[in-house]
Amino acid sequence: MLDNIEIIKKESMNLADKIYIFDTTLRDGEQTPGVALTVDEKIQIAQKLNNLGVDKIEVGFPASSKGEIKSAKKIGELDLDSTLVGLSRSLKSDVDAVLDADLEYIHTFIGTSPLHRDYKLKMSKSEIISKATETIEYAKDHGLTVEFSAEDATRTERNFLFDVFSQAVSSGVDFLDIPDTVGILTPIMTRELITDIKDNFNVPISVHFHNDFGLATANTLTAIECGANQAHVTVNGLGERTGNCSLEELVMTLKASYGIDLGLDTTRLYSLSTLVGRLTGVKMPVNKPIVGDNAFAHESGIHVHGILNNSATYEPMSPEMVGHSRRIVLGKHTGANALKSKLKEYHIDLDEGQFYKVFNEIKALGDSGKCVTDDDLIAIAITELGSAKETPIVLKGLSISMGANVSPTATVKLEIDGVEKEKANTGVGPIDAAIGAVRELVQDTMHIELEEYNLEAITGGTDALAEVFVITSDADGNKSTGRSTNQDIVMASIMAVLDSMNKLLLIKRA
Ligand code: KIV
Ligand code: ZN
């Protein structure tokens, strides 16, 4: 947190005394195209949201299906600290469904913009106000806490929006919510809108911002800076189309940039994100803030050097704050410090000559566009240590026969630990036949799986040099890379596989 934040907070922010986090992962988040959660999955997520400490959990839309009522009831049975909320259109029957689900808090909405009035609801302004207010009054009469959303509020004429909100307040609403239904706001527009609403209404104000232009978190933060009392959020920013304001981004910006602690156990954020990613099938991009794989990953030599001395040099918060972990990644930008720290992590001691050979090999792998894993590093370092001119498996002969209407056959001769063996094998093509022969020849020594195979022509023409890069794994799950360059693609393939197998054998025997 910066020194001048306290001044900014005092002079240009109008923070509410209490900021509520209203999570709608189980409702708007479930409206993410392709996502449908079972009752059991909703229970798992609700439990974790509760443990994190969110104030409210919108558990679903009870009027939409029997399953929604069932899941809301089951979540209710957990007796969580978070308040459970049910969504409802401005219809008495929807309120009844929320009551059937045993919920005590309703989030009722109706479209207010000209587009929603004319093309969706086909209702006049006065009909909209009547529907909204009679639903709020009906819900209040049944003892519910009521939050009212003017759907598409940000494209609604300001006068009409204020009319609807005034009538909602007169009907006893507890929270007024402002949905930016298609995410058109920008921070400066948000500042103007929220300030105007705060100046004119004396009930708690909530915001529900969508992310169509990637501004949902920035806009929600701006709304909070201008006095909004509540933010609607979803885990991983899930939701309709491009989603909603992301829970983890909002909470961590408030905490790490402003020092505003909402009382949430943020160390649970990463595991919650992982659970939601697994159950919804929506995987996070590696560069997703806070929870993405790269959120605390460092490759460049300059950055890693800084991180190793003091992680704050290139991290705005520690990974521990959100339950994530730091990763030092090897590649073309790797510096000597990063490599030394990695080797230390794996207790591998190299002399200076060996160290620079490994260093150069890692850079070369990175330069060729390959991602260098820790397994690659171990294999390269062990090969260098063993000074591993030692190659337990040596190719002694290879011949291929193929023709029209004849299955390609490869005859491979290997020397394995000094003993020569030969095998003929057929396959769908010459490479498949040859690699199959190798696997059979080595089966008494090791079991290998070909995890990845990449073939590239690195020069042009029919005599082009072919470069083959493979990743193989053994029965214990060890993985290793292999690489070879040859004018013959079968030869390049076999040599790459043998290269990788020899490294695996050296790891096993080290
Ligand atoms: O985005 C939206 O307008 C909504 C409403 C149901 C509040 O999700
Ligand atoms: Zn929404």
Coordinates of C-alpha atoms and ligand atoms in Angstrom, one line a residue:
M1 CA 0.0 0.0 0.0
L2 CA 1.3 3.4 -0.9
D3 CA 1.9 6.3 1.5
N4 CA -0.4 8.7 -0.3
I5 CA -3.4 6.3 -0.2
E6 CA -4.7 7.7 3.1
I7 CA -4.7 11.2 1.5
I8 CA -6.5 9.9 -1.6
K9 CA -9.1 8.1 0.6
K10 CA -9.8 11.3 2.5
E11 CA -9.8 13.8 -0.4
S12 CA -11.2 12.0 -3.4
M13 CA -13.1 9.0 -2.1
N14 CA -16.5 8.8 -0.4
L15 CA -16.3 5.3 1.0
A16 CA -19.3 3.7 2.6
D17 CA -18.8 2.6 6.3
K18 CA -19.6 -1.0 5.3
I19 CA -19.0 -2.5 1.9
Y20 CA -21.0 -5.6 1.2
I21 CA -19.8 -8.4 -1.2
F22 CA -22.8 -9.9 -3.0
D23 CA -21.6 -13.0 -4.8
T24 CA -23.7 -14.1 -7.8
T25 CA -21.5 -17.0 -9.1
L26 CA -24.4 -19.4 -8.6
R27 CA -26.8 -17.3 -10.5
D28 CA -25.3 -14.9 -13.0
G29 CA -22.1 -17.0 -13.1
E30 CA -24.2 -20.0 -13.9
Q31 CA -25.6 -18.1 -16.8
T32 CA -22.2 -18.3 -18.5
P33 CA -22.8 -20.0 -21.8
G34 CA -22.3 -23.7 -21.4
V35 CA -22.3 -23.8 -17.6
A36 CA -24.8 -25.8 -15.6
L37 CA -24.1 -26.8 -12.0
T38 CA -25.7 -29.7 -10.1
V39 CA -27.1 -29.3 -6.6
D40 CA -24.1 -30.9 -5.1
E41 CA -21.7 -28.6 -7.1
K42 CA -23.7 -25.5 -6.0
I43 CA -23.4 -26.7 -2.4
Q44 CA -19.6 -27.1 -2.6
I45 CA -19.2 -23.6 -4.1
A46 CA -21.6 -22.0 -1.5
Q47 CA -19.7 -23.6 1.3
K48 CA -16.4 -22.2 0.0
L49 CA -17.9 -18.7 -0.6
N50 CA -19.2 -18.8 3.0
N51 CA -15.7 -19.8 4.3
L52 CA -14.2 -17.0 2.4
G53 CA -16.6 -14.7 4.2
V54 CA -18.8 -13.1 1.5
D55 CA -21.8 -11.2 2.9
K56 CA -24.4 -12.5 0.4
I57 CA -24.7 -15.5 -1.9
E58 CA -27.2 -15.3 -4.7
V59 CA -28.0 -19.0 -4.9
G60 CA -30.2 -19.1 -8.0
F61 CA -33.4 -18.1 -9.7
P62 CA -36.1 -20.3 -7.9
A63 CA -38.9 -19.6 -10.3
S64 CA -36.8 -21.0 -13.2
S65 CA -36.8 -24.7 -12.2
K66 CA -37.6 -27.2 -9.4
G67 CA -33.8 -27.9 -9.2
E68 CA -33.2 -24.3 -8.4
I69 CA -35.6 -24.5 -5.4
K70 CA -34.1 -27.7 -4.3
S71 CA -30.5 -26.4 -4.4
A72 CA -31.5 -23.2 -2.6
K73 CA -33.1 -25.3 0.1
K74 CA -30.2 -27.6 0.4
I75 CA -27.8 -24.7 0.7
G76 CA -30.1 -23.2 3.3
E77 CA -29.8 -26.4 5.4
L78 CA -26.0 -25.8 5.7
D79 CA -26.9 -22.8 8.0
L80 CA -24.2 -20.6 6.5
D81 CA -23.2 -17.2 7.9
S82 CA -23.6 -15.6 4.4
T83 CA -27.2 -14.3 3.7
L84 CA -28.7 -16.4 0.9
V85 CA -30.5 -14.6 -2.0
G86 CA -33.0 -15.7 -4.7
L87 CA -33.5 -13.8 -8.0
S88 CA -37.1 -13.0 -9.0
R89 CA -38.7 -11.1 -11.9
S90 CA -41.2 -8.5 -11.0
L91 CA -43.9 -11.1 -10.6
K92 CA -45.7 -12.3 -7.5
S93 CA -45.4 -15.9 -8.6
D94 CA -41.5 -15.5 -8.7
V95 CA -41.7 -14.1 -5.1
D96 CA -43.7 -17.2 -4.1
A97 CA -40.9 -19.4 -5.6
V98 CA -38.3 -17.5 -3.5
L99 CA -40.5 -18.1 -0.4
D100 CA -40.9 -21.8 -1.4
A101 CA -37.1 -22.0 -1.5
D102 CA -37.1 -20.9 2.2
L103 CA -35.0 -17.8 1.4
E104 CA -35.3 -14.6 3.4
Y105 CA -33.7 -12.1 0.9
I106 CA -35.1 -11.5 -2.6
H107 CA -33.4 -9.8 -5.6
T108 CA -36.2 -8.6 -7.8
F109 CA -35.7 -6.9 -11.2
I110 CA -37.4 -5.4 -14.2
G111 CA -36.0 -3.9 -17.4
T112 CA -36.3 -0.1 -17.4
S113 CA -34.4 1.1 -20.5
P114 CA -36.3 2.0 -23.7
L115 CA -34.9 -1.1 -25.4
H116 CA -36.2 -3.4 -22.7
R117 CA -39.6 -1.5 -22.4
D118 CA -40.3 -1.5 -26.1
Y119 CA -38.7 -4.7 -27.5
K120 CA -38.7 -7.1 -24.5
L121 CA -41.5 -6.3 -22.1
K122 CA -43.7 -4.2 -24.4
M123 CA -44.8 -2.2 -21.4
S124 CA -45.3 1.5 -20.8
K125 CA -43.2 3.4 -18.2
S126 CA -46.2 3.4 -15.7
E127 CA -46.7 -0.3 -16.2
I128 CA -43.1 -0.9 -15.4
I129 CA -43.3 1.2 -12.2
S130 CA -46.5 -0.7 -11.1
K131 CA -45.0 -4.1 -11.7
A132 CA -41.8 -3.2 -9.8
T133 CA -43.6 -1.6 -6.8
E134 CA -46.4 -4.2 -6.4
T135 CA -43.7 -7.0 -6.4
I136 CA -41.6 -5.1 -3.8
E137 CA -44.6 -4.5 -1.6
Y138 CA -45.7 -8.2 -2.0
A139 CA -42.2 -9.4 -1.0
K140 CA -42.0 -7.0 1.9
D141 CA -45.5 -8.1 3.1
H142 CA -44.1 -11.6 3.2
G143 CA -41.2 -10.6 5.4
L144 CA -38.5 -10.6 2.8
T145 CA -35.5 -8.3 2.7
V146 CA -35.8 -6.7 -0.8
E147 CA -33.1 -5.6 -3.3
F148 CA -34.4 -4.1 -6.5
S149 CA -32.6 -3.9 -9.8
A150 CA -33.5 -1.6 -12.7
E151 CA -32.2 -3.9 -15.4
D152 CA -30.2 -2.0 -18.1
A153 CA -30.2 0.9 -15.7
T154 CA -27.2 2.5 -17.5
R155 CA -29.1 2.8 -20.7
T156 CA -32.3 4.1 -19.0
E157 CA -33.2 7.8 -19.2
R158 CA -32.0 9.3 -15.9
N159 CA -35.4 10.9 -15.1
F160 CA -37.2 7.6 -15.5
L161 CA -34.5 5.7 -13.6
F162 CA -35.0 8.1 -10.7
D163 CA -38.8 7.8 -10.9
V164 CA -38.5 4.0 -10.7
F165 CA -36.0 4.2 -7.8
S166 CA -38.2 6.8 -5.9
Q167 CA -41.2 4.5 -6.2
A168 CA -39.2 1.5 -5.1
V169 CA -38.0 3.4 -2.0
S170 CA -41.6 4.4 -1.2
S171 CA -42.5 0.7 -1.5
G172 CA -39.9 -0.1 1.2
V173 CA -37.0 -1.5 -0.8
D174 CA -33.9 -2.3 1.3
F175 CA -31.2 -2.0 -1.4
L176 CA -31.3 -0.3 -4.8
D177 CA -29.1 -2.1 -7.4
I178 CA -27.8 -0.5 -10.6
P179 CA -27.1 -3.2 -13.3
D180 CA -24.8 -2.2 -16.1
T181 CA -26.4 -5.1 -18.0
V182 CA -24.4 -4.8 -21.2
G183 CA -21.3 -3.4 -19.7
I184 CA -21.2 0.0 -21.4
L185 CA -19.9 2.1 -18.5
T186 CA -16.5 3.5 -18.1
P187 CA -14.9 4.7 -14.8
I188 CA -15.7 8.4 -15.5
M189 CA -19.4 7.5 -16.4
T190 CA -19.6 5.4 -13.3
R191 CA -18.4 8.3 -11.1
E192 CA -21.0 10.6 -12.5
L193 CA -23.9 8.1 -12.2
I194 CA -23.1 6.8 -8.7
T195 CA -22.5 10.3 -7.3
D196 CA -25.8 11.4 -8.7
I197 CA -27.7 8.5 -7.2
K198 CA -25.9 8.8 -3.9
D199 CA -26.8 12.5 -3.8
N200 CA -30.5 11.7 -4.4
F201 CA -31.3 8.5 -2.5
N202 CA -30.8 7.6 1.0
V203 CA -31.0 3.8 0.8
P204 CA -27.9 1.5 0.4
I205 CA -26.7 1.4 -3.2
S206 CA -25.5 -1.7 -4.9
V207 CA -23.8 -2.2 -8.3
H208 CA -24.0 -5.1 -10.8
F209 CA -21.5 -4.4 -13.6
H210 CA -20.9 -6.6 -16.7
N211 CA -17.5 -6.9 -18.4
D212 CA -18.2 -6.4 -22.1
F213 CA -15.4 -3.9 -22.5
G214 CA -13.2 -5.4 -19.8
L215 CA -14.0 -2.6 -17.4
A216 CA -16.3 -4.4 -14.9
T217 CA -13.7 -4.4 -12.0
A218 CA -12.5 -0.9 -12.7
N219 CA -16.1 0.4 -12.8
T220 CA -17.1 -1.5 -9.6
L221 CA -14.1 -0.1 -7.9
T222 CA -15.0 3.4 -9.0
A223 CA -18.6 2.9 -7.7
I224 CA -17.2 1.9 -4.3
E225 CA -14.9 4.9 -4.3
C226 CA -18.0 7.1 -4.9
G227 CA -19.9 5.5 -1.9
A228 CA -21.6 2.4 -3.3
N229 CA -22.5 0.2 -0.4
Q230 CA -22.4 -3.2 -2.2
A231 CA -20.7 -4.9 -5.2
H232 CA -22.2 -7.8 -7.1
V233 CA -19.3 -10.1 -8.1
T234 CA -18.6 -13.6 -9.4
V235 CA -15.7 -16.0 -8.9
N236 CA -13.3 -15.8 -11.9
G237 CA -15.5 -13.1 -13.3
L238 CA -18.0 -15.6 -14.7
G239 CA -21.4 -14.5 -16.0
E240 CA -23.4 -13.7 -19.1
R241 CA -21.3 -13.2 -22.2
T242 CA -17.9 -11.8 -21.0
G243 CA -19.0 -12.0 -17.3
N244 CA -19.3 -9.8 -14.3
C245 CA -16.9 -8.0 -12.0
S246 CA -14.4 -10.6 -10.7
L247 CA -14.6 -11.3 -6.9
E248 CA -10.9 -11.9 -6.5
E249 CA -9.9 -8.8 -8.6
L250 CA -12.1 -6.4 -6.7
V251 CA -11.3 -7.8 -3.2
M252 CA -7.6 -7.8 -3.8
T253 CA -7.5 -4.3 -5.4
L254 CA -9.3 -3.0 -2.3
K255 CA -7.0 -4.9 0.0
A256 CA -3.6 -4.6 -1.7
S257 CA -3.9 -1.2 -3.3
Y258 CA -6.0 0.7 -0.7
G259 CA -5.5 -1.3 2.4
I260 CA -9.3 -1.8 2.7
D261 CA -9.9 -5.1 4.4
L262 CA -13.4 -6.3 3.9
G263 CA -12.9 -9.1 6.5
L264 CA -12.6 -11.9 3.9
D265 CA -10.1 -14.7 4.3
T266 CA -8.4 -14.0 1.0
T267 CA -6.0 -16.9 1.4
R268 CA -8.9 -19.0 0.2
L269 CA -9.3 -17.2 -3.1
Y270 CA -7.1 -19.4 -5.2
S271 CA -8.7 -22.7 -4.1
L272 CA -12.2 -21.2 -4.6
S273 CA -11.2 -20.1 -8.1
T274 CA -9.8 -23.6 -8.9
L275 CA -12.9 -25.3 -7.6
V276 CA -15.2 -23.1 -9.7
G277 CA -12.9 -23.5 -12.8
R278 CA -13.1 -27.3 -12.4
L279 CA -16.9 -27.5 -11.7
T280 CA -17.9 -25.1 -14.5
G281 CA -15.3 -26.3 -17.0
V282 CA -14.3 -22.6 -17.6
K283 CA -10.6 -22.6 -17.3
M284 CA -8.8 -19.3 -16.5
P285 CA -6.4 -17.8 -19.0
V286 CA -2.8 -18.0 -17.7
N287 CA -2.7 -14.2 -17.4
K288 CA -5.9 -13.9 -15.4
P289 CA -5.2 -11.5 -12.6
I290 CA -4.8 -12.9 -9.0
V291 CA -5.7 -16.6 -9.9
G292 CA -4.1 -17.3 -13.3
D293 CA -1.1 -19.6 -13.6
N294 CA 1.1 -16.7 -14.4
A295 CA -0.1 -14.3 -11.7
F296 CA 3.0 -15.0 -9.7
A297 CA 5.3 -16.6 -12.4
H298 CA 8.6 -15.0 -13.4
E299 CA 10.9 -15.7 -16.3
S300 CA 13.0 -12.8 -17.2
G301 CA 16.5 -12.7 -15.7
I302 CA 16.1 -9.1 -14.4
H303 CA 12.8 -9.9 -12.7
V304 CA 13.9 -13.2 -11.2
H305 CA 17.0 -11.5 -9.8
G306 CA 14.8 -8.9 -8.1
I307 CA 12.3 -11.5 -6.9
L308 CA 15.0 -13.6 -5.3
N309 CA 16.2 -10.6 -3.4
N310 CA 12.8 -9.2 -2.4
S311 CA 9.6 -10.5 -4.0
A312 CA 7.9 -7.1 -3.7
T313 CA 10.2 -5.8 -6.5
Y314 CA 8.0 -7.5 -9.1
E315 CA 4.9 -8.5 -7.2
P316 CA 2.1 -6.1 -6.0
M317 CA 1.1 -8.7 -3.3
S318 CA 2.4 -12.0 -2.2
P319 CA 1.0 -15.2 -3.6
E320 CA 0.4 -16.4 0.0
M321 CA -2.2 -13.5 0.4
V322 CA -4.5 -15.3 -2.0
G323 CA -3.3 -18.9 -1.4
H324 CA -1.5 -19.1 -4.8
S325 CA 2.2 -19.9 -5.3
R326 CA 5.2 -18.3 -6.9
R327 CA 6.8 -20.0 -10.0
I328 CA 10.2 -19.3 -11.5
V329 CA 9.9 -20.3 -15.1
L330 CA 12.9 -21.2 -17.3
G331 CA 13.1 -20.0 -20.9
K332 CA 14.9 -17.7 -23.3
H333 CA 14.9 -14.9 -20.8
T334 CA 16.3 -16.9 -18.0
G335 CA 19.2 -15.4 -16.1
A336 CA 22.0 -17.2 -14.2
N337 CA 20.5 -16.3 -10.8
A338 CA 17.2 -18.0 -11.7
L339 CA 18.9 -21.1 -12.9
K340 CA 21.1 -21.3 -9.8
S341 CA 18.1 -21.0 -7.6
K342 CA 16.2 -23.7 -9.5
L343 CA 19.2 -26.1 -9.3
K344 CA 19.4 -25.4 -5.6
E345 CA 15.7 -26.2 -5.2
Y346 CA 16.4 -29.7 -6.8
H347 CA 19.8 -30.1 -4.9
I348 CA 21.7 -30.4 -8.1
D349 CA 25.4 -29.2 -7.8
L350 CA 27.1 -28.4 -11.1
D351 CA 30.6 -27.0 -11.6
E352 CA 31.0 -23.8 -13.6
G353 CA 31.6 -25.5 -16.9
Q354 CA 28.6 -27.8 -16.5
F355 CA 26.4 -24.9 -15.3
Y356 CA 27.0 -22.8 -18.4
K357 CA 26.4 -25.8 -20.7
V358 CA 23.0 -26.3 -19.0
F359 CA 22.4 -22.5 -19.1
N360 CA 23.0 -22.4 -22.8
E361 CA 20.9 -25.5 -23.5
I362 CA 18.0 -23.9 -21.7
K363 CA 18.3 -20.7 -23.6
A364 CA 18.5 -22.6 -26.9
L365 CA 15.3 -24.5 -26.0
G366 CA 13.6 -21.3 -25.1
D367 CA 14.8 -19.6 -28.4
S368 CA 13.3 -22.5 -30.4
G369 CA 9.9 -21.5 -28.9
K370 CA 9.7 -24.4 -26.4
C371 CA 8.6 -23.9 -22.8
V372 CA 11.2 -25.3 -20.5
T373 CA 9.7 -27.3 -17.7
D374 CA 11.4 -28.2 -14.4
D375 CA 11.5 -31.8 -15.8
D376 CA 13.4 -30.6 -18.8
L377 CA 15.9 -28.8 -16.5
I378 CA 16.4 -31.9 -14.3
A379 CA 16.9 -34.1 -17.4
I380 CA 19.4 -31.6 -19.0
A381 CA 21.3 -31.1 -15.7
I382 CA 21.5 -34.8 -14.9
T383 CA 22.7 -35.6 -18.4
E384 CA 25.4 -33.0 -18.0
L385 CA 26.3 -34.3 -14.5
G386 CA 26.4 -37.9 -15.6
S387 CA 28.5 -36.3 -18.2
A388 CA 26.4 -38.1 -20.0
K389 CA 28.1 -38.9 -23.0
E390 CA 26.9 -42.1 -21.5
T391 CA 24.0 -43.3 -23.7
P392 CA 22.5 -46.6 -22.5
I393 CA 20.6 -47.0 -25.8
V394 CA 22.3 -46.6 -29.1
L395 CA 20.9 -46.8 -32.6
K396 CA 22.8 -49.4 -34.6
G397 CA 20.6 -49.8 -37.7
L398 CA 17.4 -48.6 -39.3
S399 CA 15.7 -49.7 -42.5
I400 CA 12.3 -48.9 -43.9
S401 CA 10.3 -50.6 -46.5
M402 CA 7.0 -49.3 -47.9
G403 CA 5.1 -49.1 -51.2
A404 CA 1.6 -49.0 -52.6
N405 CA -0.8 -51.4 -50.8
V406 CA 1.9 -52.5 -48.4
S407 CA 2.0 -51.5 -44.7
P408 CA 5.2 -49.5 -43.9
T409 CA 7.6 -51.7 -42.0
A410 CA 10.6 -50.4 -40.0
T411 CA 13.4 -52.7 -38.9
V412 CA 15.3 -51.1 -36.0
K413 CA 18.5 -52.4 -34.4
L414 CA 19.5 -51.0 -30.9
E415 CA 22.3 -51.6 -28.5
I416 CA 20.8 -51.5 -25.0
D417 CA 23.4 -51.5 -22.2
G418 CA 25.8 -53.2 -24.6
V419 CA 23.5 -55.9 -25.9
E420 CA 22.3 -55.7 -29.5
K421 CA 18.7 -56.4 -30.4
E422 CA 16.6 -56.1 -33.6
K423 CA 12.9 -55.8 -34.3
A424 CA 10.7 -55.3 -37.4
N425 CA 7.4 -53.6 -36.9
T426 CA 4.6 -52.2 -39.1
G427 CA 2.7 -49.0 -38.5
V428 CA 0.4 -46.4 -40.1
G429 CA 3.4 -44.7 -41.5
P430 CA 7.2 -45.2 -41.3
I431 CA 7.6 -43.0 -38.2
D432 CA 4.9 -44.9 -36.3
A433 CA 6.4 -48.2 -37.4
A434 CA 9.9 -47.2 -36.3
I435 CA 8.8 -45.7 -32.9
G436 CA 6.7 -48.9 -32.3
A437 CA 9.8 -51.0 -33.0
V438 CA 11.8 -49.0 -30.5
R439 CA 9.2 -49.3 -27.8
E440 CA 9.1 -53.1 -28.2
L441 CA 12.9 -53.3 -28.1
V442 CA 13.2 -51.4 -24.9
Q443 CA 10.2 -52.9 -23.1
D444 CA 12.4 -55.1 -20.7
T445 CA 14.4 -52.0 -19.8
M446 CA 11.7 -49.3 -19.6
H447 CA 8.1 -48.5 -20.5
I448 CA 7.7 -45.3 -22.5
E449 CA 4.8 -43.2 -23.6
L450 CA 5.2 -40.5 -26.3
E451 CA 3.5 -37.5 -24.8
E452 CA 4.3 -34.9 -27.5
Y453 CA 5.7 -35.0 -31.0
N454 CA 6.6 -32.0 -33.0
L455 CA 8.1 -32.0 -36.5
E456 CA 9.4 -28.9 -38.2
A457 CA 11.3 -28.2 -41.4
I458 CA 14.0 -25.8 -40.5
T459 CA 15.3 -25.2 -44.0
G460 CA 13.4 -25.2 -47.3
G461 CA 13.3 -27.6 -50.3
T462 CA 13.0 -31.4 -50.6
D463 CA 16.4 -31.8 -48.8
A464 CA 15.2 -29.6 -45.9
L465 CA 16.5 -30.3 -42.5
A466 CA 13.8 -31.7 -40.2
E467 CA 13.9 -30.9 -36.5
V468 CA 11.9 -33.2 -34.2
F469 CA 11.1 -32.4 -30.6
V470 CA 9.5 -35.0 -28.4
I471 CA 8.4 -35.4 -24.8
T472 CA 8.3 -39.0 -23.4
S473 CA 7.3 -40.3 -20.0
D474 CA 8.2 -43.5 -18.2
A475 CA 6.0 -45.7 -15.9
D476 CA 6.9 -43.6 -12.8
G477 CA 5.6 -40.5 -14.5
N478 CA 9.0 -38.9 -15.1
K479 CA 9.1 -36.8 -18.3
S480 CA 11.9 -35.9 -20.5
T481 CA 12.4 -34.0 -23.8
G482 CA 14.4 -35.2 -26.8
R483 CA 15.5 -33.4 -29.9
S484 CA 17.2 -34.3 -33.1
T485 CA 17.8 -32.7 -36.5
N486 CA 18.3 -34.8 -39.7
Q487 CA 17.5 -34.6 -43.4
D488 CA 15.5 -37.8 -42.9
I489 CA 12.4 -37.3 -40.8
V490 CA 12.3 -41.0 -39.7
M491 CA 15.9 -40.8 -38.5
A492 CA 15.3 -37.4 -36.8
S493 CA 12.2 -38.9 -35.1
I494 CA 14.0 -42.0 -33.8
M495 CA 17.0 -40.1 -32.6
A496 CA 14.8 -37.6 -30.7
V497 CA 12.9 -40.4 -29.0
L498 CA 16.2 -42.2 -28.1
D499 CA 17.6 -38.8 -26.8
S500 CA 14.6 -38.5 -24.5
M501 CA 14.7 -42.1 -23.4
N502 CA 18.4 -41.9 -22.5
K503 CA 17.7 -38.9 -20.3
L504 CA 14.9 -40.8 -18.6
L505 CA 17.1 -43.8 -18.0
L506 CA 19.8 -41.5 -16.5
I507 CA 17.3 -39.9 -14.2
K508 CA 16.1 -43.3 -13.1
R509 CA 19.7 -44.6 -12.5
A510 CA 21.0 -41.4 -10.9
Ligands
KIV1 O1 -27.2 -8.0 -15.7 C1 -28.3 -7.9 -15.2 O2 -29.0 -6.9 -15.5 C2 -28.8 -8.9 -14.3 C3 -30.1 -8.6 -13.7 C4 -30.9 -9.8 -13.4 C5 -29.9 -7.8 -12.4 O3 -28.2 -9.9 -14.1
ZN2 ZN -26.1 -9.7 -14.8

